[in-house]
Amino acid sequence: LKKWSTPIFLVVLVAAGGYFMYQRYHQSKRAAMGEAFLQLTAAQEAGKPEALLSIASTHSSRGSVEELAKLSAADIYLDSARSGIAPGAIRGEDGLPAPESLLSAEDREAFLTKAQSLYQEVAKETAGDPFRLVQTLGSHYGVAAVEETRGNWDAARVQLDQIIQICE
């Protein structure tokens, strides 16, 4: 016992320390992931595409936060282009948006272009990954919606056909 007690104690101490450090590492990773999703949710509720894109670049290695943030930003751009009202527009007492928050035809097209490029980025990043199938399908649906908004029915049909192929 005198000969082996110190080495055994040291081995047990090193193993316990290693286990403790392993648990702390994984706890910090889970906390960082939780914080990323909290920021994503807050930015989605705020409805500001710039904030969502900032979160996408900041948390690019945290699960699917990047893709979800890009999809949300693209959705906001698409909704704004469809409605003709800038994101986060302030409404008057009558419920109508302020005249300066109305989009011109060029602004609507720019928003559609931004939305389409974000959808295509997500489609490219998630293609072939079965764990991110929802994001892949959402991005193809988004591109189809952009094309429908522009009146490009054939291009929208191509996207919908791709969705069918992916699902099969």
Short mmCIF file of C-alpha atoms in Angstrom, two decimals:
data_model
loop_
_atom_site.label_atom_id
_atom_site.label_comp_id
_atom_site.label_asym_id
_atom_site.label_seq_id
_atom_site.Cartn_x
_atom_site.Cartn_y
_atom_site.Cartn_z
CA LEU A 1 0.00 0.00 0.00
CA LYS A 2 2.86 2.39 0.81
CA LYS A 3 4.53 1.64 -2.52
CA TRP A 4 1.45 2.15 -4.75
CA SER A 5 -0.81 4.55 -2.85
CA THR A 6 0.76 7.77 -4.18
CA PRO A 7 0.81 6.72 -7.86
CA ILE A 8 -2.77 5.38 -7.63
CA PHE A 9 -3.90 8.58 -5.93
CA LEU A 10 -2.26 10.66 -8.69
CA VAL A 11 -3.89 8.59 -11.43
CA VAL A 12 -7.31 8.96 -9.78
CA LEU A 13 -6.70 12.70 -9.29
CA VAL A 14 -5.71 13.18 -12.95
CA ALA A 15 -8.72 11.16 -14.14
CA ALA A 16 -11.10 13.17 -11.93
CA GLY A 17 -9.55 16.44 -13.12
CA GLY A 18 -9.83 15.33 -16.74
CA TYR A 19 -13.47 14.38 -16.27
CA PHE A 20 -14.18 17.73 -14.59
CA MET A 21 -12.53 19.67 -17.44
CA TYR A 22 -14.39 17.57 -20.04
CA GLN A 23 -17.72 18.39 -18.36
CA ARG A 24 -16.86 22.12 -18.14
CA TYR A 25 -15.92 22.19 -21.82
CA HIS A 26 -19.22 20.65 -22.91
CA GLN A 27 -21.16 22.87 -20.52
CA SER A 28 -19.58 25.97 -22.07
CA LYS A 29 -20.37 24.69 -25.58
CA ARG A 30 -24.03 24.16 -24.61
CA ALA A 31 -24.19 27.62 -23.04
CA ALA A 32 -22.73 29.20 -26.18
CA MET A 33 -25.26 27.34 -28.34
CA GLY A 34 -28.10 28.46 -26.09
CA GLU A 35 -26.93 32.06 -26.24
CA ALA A 36 -26.73 31.90 -30.03
CA PHE A 37 -30.32 30.68 -30.28
CA LEU A 38 -31.49 33.34 -27.79
CA GLN A 39 -29.90 36.04 -29.93
CA LEU A 40 -31.45 34.54 -33.04
CA THR A 41 -34.90 34.55 -31.47
CA ALA A 42 -34.52 38.14 -30.30
CA ALA A 43 -33.41 39.25 -33.77
CA GLN A 44 -36.30 37.38 -35.41
CA GLU A 45 -38.77 39.13 -33.10
CA ALA A 46 -37.19 42.51 -33.87
CA GLY A 47 -37.67 41.87 -37.60
CA LYS A 48 -34.41 43.51 -38.66
CA PRO A 49 -32.63 41.61 -41.44
CA GLU A 50 -29.31 43.36 -40.72
CA ALA A 51 -29.35 42.03 -37.15
CA LEU A 52 -30.11 38.53 -38.40
CA LEU A 53 -27.24 38.67 -40.89
CA SER A 54 -24.93 39.85 -38.13
CA ILE A 55 -25.95 36.88 -36.01
CA ALA A 56 -25.41 34.58 -38.99
CA SER A 57 -21.82 35.75 -39.35
CA THR A 58 -21.13 35.80 -35.60
CA HIS A 59 -22.48 32.32 -34.89
CA SER A 60 -21.55 30.52 -38.09
CA SER A 61 -20.21 27.48 -36.22
CA ARG A 62 -23.12 27.05 -33.82
CA GLY A 63 -25.51 24.41 -35.10
CA SER A 64 -27.85 25.75 -37.76
CA VAL A 65 -28.00 29.28 -36.37
CA GLU A 66 -26.32 30.71 -39.47
CA GLU A 67 -28.76 29.08 -41.88
CA LEU A 68 -31.82 29.91 -39.77
CA ALA A 69 -30.74 33.54 -39.47
CA LYS A 70 -30.19 33.81 -43.23
CA LEU A 71 -33.57 32.22 -43.95
CA SER A 72 -35.29 34.60 -41.53
CA ALA A 73 -33.57 37.63 -43.08
CA ALA A 74 -34.54 36.44 -46.56
CA ASP A 75 -38.14 35.98 -45.41
CA ILE A 76 -38.20 39.55 -44.12
CA TYR A 77 -36.81 40.88 -47.40
CA LEU A 78 -39.37 38.85 -49.37
CA ASP A 79 -42.28 40.00 -47.18
CA SER A 80 -41.17 43.62 -47.53
CA ALA A 81 -40.91 43.32 -51.30
CA ARG A 82 -44.38 41.78 -51.46
CA SER A 83 -46.00 44.36 -49.18
CA GLY A 84 -44.05 47.35 -50.47
CA ILE A 85 -43.22 48.46 -46.94
CA ALA A 86 -39.69 48.64 -45.50
CA PRO A 87 -38.83 46.22 -42.68
CA GLY A 88 -39.60 47.64 -39.27
CA ALA A 89 -41.69 50.46 -40.71
CA ILE A 90 -43.30 52.73 -38.16
CA ARG A 91 -47.04 53.07 -38.53
CA GLY A 92 -49.06 56.15 -37.75
CA GLU A 93 -52.09 56.43 -35.51
CA ASP A 94 -54.29 55.38 -38.42
CA GLY A 95 -52.30 52.14 -38.80
CA LEU A 96 -50.85 53.11 -42.16
CA PRO A 97 -47.10 53.15 -42.72
CA ALA A 98 -45.30 56.46 -42.99
CA PRO A 99 -44.80 57.59 -46.61
CA GLU A 100 -41.00 57.35 -46.29
CA SER A 101 -41.28 53.66 -45.43
CA LEU A 102 -42.95 52.77 -48.74
CA LEU A 103 -40.64 51.01 -51.17
CA SER A 104 -40.04 52.08 -54.74
CA ALA A 105 -40.01 49.56 -57.57
CA GLU A 106 -36.20 49.56 -57.50
CA ASP A 107 -36.19 48.94 -53.74
CA ARG A 108 -38.62 46.05 -54.15
CA GLU A 109 -36.42 44.46 -56.80
CA ALA A 110 -33.33 44.99 -54.62
CA PHE A 111 -35.08 43.27 -51.71
CA LEU A 112 -36.11 40.38 -53.96
CA THR A 113 -32.52 40.05 -55.15
CA LYS A 114 -31.22 40.03 -51.55
CA ALA A 115 -33.80 37.44 -50.54
CA GLN A 116 -32.98 35.22 -53.50
CA SER A 117 -29.24 35.37 -52.88
CA LEU A 118 -29.71 34.47 -49.20
CA TYR A 119 -32.00 31.58 -50.07
CA GLN A 120 -29.49 30.33 -52.64
CA GLU A 121 -26.62 30.58 -50.13
CA VAL A 122 -28.51 28.43 -47.68
CA ALA A 123 -29.45 25.94 -50.40
CA LYS A 124 -25.79 25.67 -51.41
CA GLU A 125 -24.54 25.33 -47.80
CA THR A 126 -27.07 22.67 -46.81
CA ALA A 127 -27.34 20.65 -50.02
CA GLY A 128 -26.92 16.94 -49.43
CA ASP A 129 -26.88 17.21 -45.62
CA PRO A 130 -29.72 15.05 -44.29
CA PHE A 131 -29.52 16.77 -40.88
CA ARG A 132 -30.28 20.15 -42.46
CA LEU A 133 -32.99 18.99 -44.85
CA VAL A 134 -35.54 21.43 -43.42
CA GLN A 135 -33.25 24.37 -44.22
CA THR A 136 -32.60 23.03 -47.71
CA LEU A 137 -36.31 22.69 -48.44
CA GLY A 138 -37.04 26.10 -46.92
CA SER A 139 -34.43 27.74 -49.12
CA HIS A 140 -35.86 26.15 -52.28
CA TYR A 141 -39.37 27.22 -51.27
CA GLY A 142 -38.00 30.72 -50.72
CA VAL A 143 -36.42 30.91 -54.17
CA ALA A 144 -39.68 29.65 -55.66
CA ALA A 145 -41.60 32.38 -53.79
CA VAL A 146 -39.20 35.05 -55.07
CA GLU A 147 -39.66 33.82 -58.63
CA GLU A 148 -43.45 33.76 -58.20
CA THR A 149 -43.35 37.32 -56.89
CA ARG A 150 -41.44 38.34 -60.00
CA GLY A 151 -43.90 36.46 -62.21
CA ASN A 152 -41.29 33.92 -63.38
CA TRP A 153 -43.56 30.89 -63.21
CA ASP A 154 -41.18 28.53 -65.04
CA ALA A 155 -38.28 29.34 -62.70
CA ALA A 156 -40.57 28.81 -59.71
CA ARG A 157 -41.63 25.46 -61.14
CA VAL A 158 -37.98 24.40 -61.45
CA GLN A 159 -37.49 25.07 -57.73
CA LEU A 160 -40.62 23.15 -56.82
CA ASP A 161 -39.47 20.22 -58.96
CA GLN A 162 -36.14 20.27 -57.09
CA ILE A 163 -38.05 20.06 -53.82
CA ILE A 164 -39.87 16.98 -55.11
CA GLN A 165 -36.56 15.37 -56.12
CA ILE A 166 -35.00 16.11 -52.75
CA CYS A 167 -37.98 14.62 -50.91
CA GLU A 168 -37.99 11.50 -53.03
#
